[in-house]
PDB file of C-alpha atoms and ligand atoms in Angstrom:
ATOM      1  CA  MET A   1     -27.445-130.367  51.001  1.00  0.00           C
ATOM      2  CA  VAL A   2     -25.002-132.895  52.358  1.00  0.00           C
ATOM      3  CA  ASP A   3     -21.729-133.913  50.837  1.00  0.00           C
ATOM      4  CA  ILE A   4     -21.116-137.620  50.531  1.00  0.00           C
ATOM      5  CA  VAL A   5     -17.783-138.605  51.977  1.00  0.00           C
ATOM      6  CA  LYS A   6     -16.426-141.963  50.973  1.00  0.00           C
ATOM      7  CA  CYS A   7     -13.309-143.931  51.703  1.00  0.00           C
ATOM      8  CA  ASN A   8     -10.946-143.637  48.757  1.00  0.00           C
ATOM      9  CA  LYS A   9      -9.604-147.127  49.424  1.00  0.00           C
ATOM     10  CA  CYS A  10     -12.636-149.318  49.959  1.00  0.00           C
ATOM     11  CA  GLY A  11     -15.445-147.005  48.864  1.00  0.00           C
ATOM     12  CA  GLY A  12     -17.341-147.196  52.135  1.00  0.00           C
ATOM     13  CA  VAL A  13     -19.435-144.192  53.100  1.00  0.00           C
ATOM     14  CA  ILE A  14     -17.964-142.337  56.051  1.00  0.00           C
ATOM     15  CA  ASN A  15     -20.135-140.240  58.301  1.00  0.00           C
ATOM     16  CA  GLU A  16     -17.880-137.216  58.390  1.00  0.00           C
ATOM     17  CA  ALA A  17     -18.040-133.677  57.083  1.00  0.00           C
ATOM     18  CA  SER A  18     -16.160-133.060  53.866  1.00  0.00           C
ATOM     19  CA  ASP A  19     -14.306-130.067  55.281  1.00  0.00           C
ATOM     20  CA  VAL A  20     -12.695-131.864  58.206  1.00  0.00           C
ATOM     21  CA  ALA A  21      -8.964-131.189  58.377  1.00  0.00           C
ATOM     22  CA  LEU A  22      -6.708-134.040  57.303  1.00  0.00           C
ATOM     23  CA  ALA A  23      -5.301-134.463  60.803  1.00  0.00           C
ATOM     24  CA  LYS A  24      -8.782-134.711  62.320  1.00  0.00           C
ATOM     25  CA  ARG A  25     -10.162-137.307  59.944  1.00  0.00           C
ATOM     26  CA  ILE A  26     -11.464-140.471  61.473  1.00  0.00           C
ATOM     27  CA  PRO A  27     -10.009-143.694  60.028  1.00  0.00           C
ATOM     28  CA  CYS A  28     -12.364-145.625  57.763  1.00  0.00           C
ATOM     29  CA  PRO A  29     -14.401-148.069  59.893  1.00  0.00           C
ATOM     30  CA  SER A  30     -13.843-150.797  57.309  1.00  0.00           C
ATOM     31  CA  CYS A  31     -10.217-150.471  56.293  1.00  0.00           C
ATOM     32  CA  GLY A  32      -8.697-147.759  58.481  1.00  0.00           C
ATOM     33  CA  SER A  33      -7.729-145.474  55.630  1.00  0.00           C
ATOM     34  CA  THR A  34      -7.982-141.709  56.001  1.00  0.00           C
ATOM     35  CA  SER A  35      -7.911-141.176  52.260  1.00  0.00           C
ATOM     36  CA  ARG A  36     -11.193-139.696  51.160  1.00  0.00           C
ATOM     37  CA  LEU A  37     -13.311-139.499  48.087  1.00  0.00           C
ATOM     38  CA  PHE A  38     -15.721-136.598  48.052  1.00  0.00           C
ATOM     39  CA  GLU A  39     -18.912-136.673  46.113  1.00  0.00           C
ATOM     40  CA  LYS A  40     -20.760-133.469  45.618  1.00  0.00           C
ATOM     41  CA  SER A  41     -24.192-133.281  47.110  1.00  0.00           C
ATOM     42  CA  LEU A  42     -25.517-132.543  43.667  1.00  0.00           C
ATOM     43  CA  ILE A  43     -24.434-135.949  42.431  1.00  0.00           C
ATOM     44  CA  ILE A  44     -26.062-138.227  44.964  1.00  0.00           C
ATOM     45  CA  LYS A  45     -29.065-137.611  47.100  1.00  0.00           C
ATOM     46  CA  VAL A  46     -30.150-141.060  48.172  1.00  0.00           C
ATOM     47  CA  GLY A  47     -33.478-141.220  49.917  1.00  0.00           C
ATOM     48  CA  ILE A  48     -35.376-138.505  48.116  1.00  0.00           C
ATOM     49  CA  VAL A  49     -38.862-139.761  47.380  1.00  0.00           C
ATOM     50  CA  THR A  50     -40.606-136.835  45.791  1.00  0.00           C
ATOM     51  CA  SER A  51     -39.775-135.573  42.365  1.00  0.00           C
ATOM     52  CA  ASN A  52     -38.204-132.215  42.205  1.00  0.00           C
ATOM     53  CA  LYS A  53     -36.463-130.149  39.648  1.00  0.00           C
ATOM     54  CA  MET A  54     -33.909-127.501  40.221  1.00  0.00           C
ATOM     55  CA  LYS A  55     -32.363-125.061  37.814  1.00  0.00           C
ATOM     56  CA  GLY A  56     -29.513-122.735  38.443  1.00  0.00           C
ATOM     57  CA  LYS A  57     -29.108-119.755  36.221  1.00  0.00           C
ATOM     58  CA  HIS A  58     -26.743-116.865  36.002  1.00  0.00           C
ATOM     59  CA  ALA A  59     -28.539-113.572  35.509  1.00  0.00           C
ATOM     60  CA  ASN A  60     -26.871-112.796  32.204  1.00  0.00           C
ATOM     61  CA  GLU A  61     -27.238-116.238  30.604  1.00  0.00           C
ATOM     62  CA  LYS A  62     -30.157-117.797  28.795  1.00  0.00           C
ATOM     63  CA  LYS A  63     -29.397-121.439  29.541  1.00  0.00           C
ATOM     64  CA  PRO A  64     -29.284-122.682  33.092  1.00  0.00           C
ATOM     65  CA  PHE A  65     -25.770-123.691  34.042  1.00  0.00           C
ATOM     66  CA  ILE A  66     -27.144-126.520  36.115  1.00  0.00           C
ATOM     67  CA  GLU A  67     -30.316-128.581  35.997  1.00  0.00           C
ATOM     68  CA  GLU A  68     -31.187-131.236  38.472  1.00  0.00           C
ATOM     69  CA  PHE A  69     -33.969-133.771  38.591  1.00  0.00           C
ATOM     70  CA  SER A  70     -34.598-136.199  41.361  1.00  0.00           C
ATOM     71  CA  GLY A  71     -37.550-138.451  41.853  1.00  0.00           C
ATOM     72  CA  LYS A  72     -39.207-141.670  40.807  1.00  0.00           C
ATOM     73  CA  ASP A  73     -38.548-143.066  37.404  1.00  0.00           C
ATOM     74  CA  LEU A  74     -39.746-146.272  35.796  1.00  0.00           C
ATOM     75  CA  PHE A  75     -36.850-148.595  35.154  1.00  0.00           C
ATOM     76  CA  ARG A  76     -37.738-150.465  32.004  1.00  0.00           C
ATOM     77  CA  LYS A  77     -35.576-153.512  32.641  1.00  0.00           C
ATOM     78  CA  THR A  78     -37.495-154.501  35.763  1.00  0.00           C
ATOM     79  CA  GLY A  79     -40.677-152.444  35.475  1.00  0.00           C
ATOM     80  CA  GLN A  80     -40.018-151.068  38.958  1.00  0.00           C
ATOM     81  CA  LEU A  81     -40.141-147.502  40.122  1.00  0.00           C
ATOM     82  CA  MET A  82     -36.631-146.417  40.952  1.00  0.00           C
ATOM     83  CA  ASP A  83     -35.156-143.365  42.546  1.00  0.00           C
ATOM     84  CA  LYS A  84     -33.479-141.370  39.874  1.00  0.00           C
ATOM     85  CA  ILE A  85     -31.176-138.414  40.074  1.00  0.00           C
ATOM     86  CA  ARG A  86     -30.099-136.576  36.989  1.00  0.00           C
ATOM     87  CA  VAL A  87     -27.828-133.602  36.886  1.00  0.00           C
ATOM     88  CA  ILE A  88     -27.001-131.586  33.809  1.00  0.00           C
ATOM     89  CA  ASP A  89     -24.081-129.424  34.773  1.00  0.00           C
ATOM     90  CA  ARG A  90     -23.294-127.122  31.873  1.00  0.00           C
ATOM     91  CA  GLY A  91     -20.823-125.134  33.931  1.00  0.00           C
ATOM     92  CA  ASN A  92     -18.622-128.201  34.336  1.00  0.00           C
ATOM     93  CA  ASP A  93     -19.687-130.034  31.153  1.00  0.00           C
ATOM     94  CA  LEU A  94     -20.987-132.975  33.116  1.00  0.00           C
ATOM     95  CA  TYR A  95     -23.975-135.268  32.708  1.00  0.00           C
ATOM     96  CA  GLN A  96     -24.778-137.454  35.652  1.00  0.00           C
ATOM     97  CA  GLU A  97     -27.490-139.990  36.118  1.00  0.00           C
ATOM     98  CA  ILE A  98     -27.854-142.268  39.076  1.00  0.00           C
ATOM     99  CA  VAL A  99     -30.648-144.782  39.512  1.00  0.00           C
ATOM    100  CA  THR A 100     -31.055-146.509  42.841  1.00  0.00           C
ATOM    101  CA  GLU A 101     -33.364-149.230  44.048  1.00  0.00           C
ATOM    102  CA  PRO A 102     -35.515-147.418  46.616  1.00  0.00           C
ATOM    103  CA  ARG A 103     -35.864-150.203  49.166  1.00  0.00           C
ATOM    104  CA  THR A 104     -32.253-151.307  49.291  1.00  0.00           C
ATOM    105  CA  GLY A 105     -30.503-148.165  48.123  1.00  0.00           C
ATOM    106  CA  ILE A 106     -28.445-150.232  45.695  1.00  0.00           C
ATOM    107  CA  VAL A 107     -27.189-148.203  42.757  1.00  0.00           C
ATOM    108  CA  ILE A 108     -28.334-150.007  39.622  1.00  0.00           C
ATOM    109  CA  ARG A 109     -27.221-147.426  37.124  1.00  0.00           C
ATOM    110  CA  SER A 110     -24.557-144.824  37.433  1.00  0.00           C
ATOM    111  CA  CYS A 111     -23.585-142.699  34.497  1.00  0.00           C
ATOM    112  CA  ILE A 112     -21.192-139.800  34.629  1.00  0.00           C
ATOM    113  CA  GLU A 113     -19.909-138.420  31.378  1.00  0.00           C
ATOM    114  CA  PRO A 114     -19.048-135.162  29.675  1.00  0.00           C
ATOM    115  CA  LEU A 115     -22.241-133.391  28.763  1.00  0.00           C
ATOM    116  CA  SER A 116     -20.822-132.669  25.319  1.00  0.00           C
ATOM    117  CA  LYS A 117     -20.570-136.423  24.686  1.00  0.00           C
ATOM    118  CA  HIS A 118     -23.984-137.260  26.053  1.00  0.00           C
ATOM    119  CA  THR A 119     -26.471-137.884  23.269  1.00  0.00           C
ATOM    120  CA  GLU A 120     -28.610-140.669  24.680  1.00  0.00           C
ATOM    121  CA  HIS A 121     -31.650-138.599  25.610  1.00  0.00           C
ATOM    122  CA  GLY A 122     -33.396-135.627  24.161  1.00  0.00           C
ATOM    123  CA  SER A 123     -32.041-133.548  26.976  1.00  0.00           C
ATOM    124  CA  ALA A 124     -28.681-133.171  25.300  1.00  0.00           C
ATOM    125  CA  LYS A 125     -28.807-130.327  22.871  1.00  0.00           C
ATOM    126  CA  LYS A 126     -26.114-129.201  20.553  1.00  0.00           C
ATOM    127  CA  PRO A 127     -24.956-125.678  21.238  1.00  0.00           C
TER     128      PRO A 127
HETATM  129 ZN1   ZN U   1     -12.123-147.886  53.770  1.00  0.00          ZN
END
């Protein structure tokens, strides 16, 4: 798993590890800023082509604290197959869904919201 490191100023992706010390950070190639925005590897995995599901569970709990789906999903608006990543993070009360156009990598849908407020799909269950 790879962390996505982005420039906090212009949003450009920076090819740098997320644990690099502040003093050793390279300036953003686009704007020169060393301010960073870190995105967890669980949120974005651009380039995955096969569907896969992942569940993380603590031994003493019934519900998984994290569920992840990534793979192809039919985007109704265009009828195209898109790369979709969905993360249900119960531990952090987060629902994340990112749909990208596979050829260009353009994000066409990005949804991050508290899991407790997410009711759009059947996946959100009341406790
Ligand atoms: Zn920048």
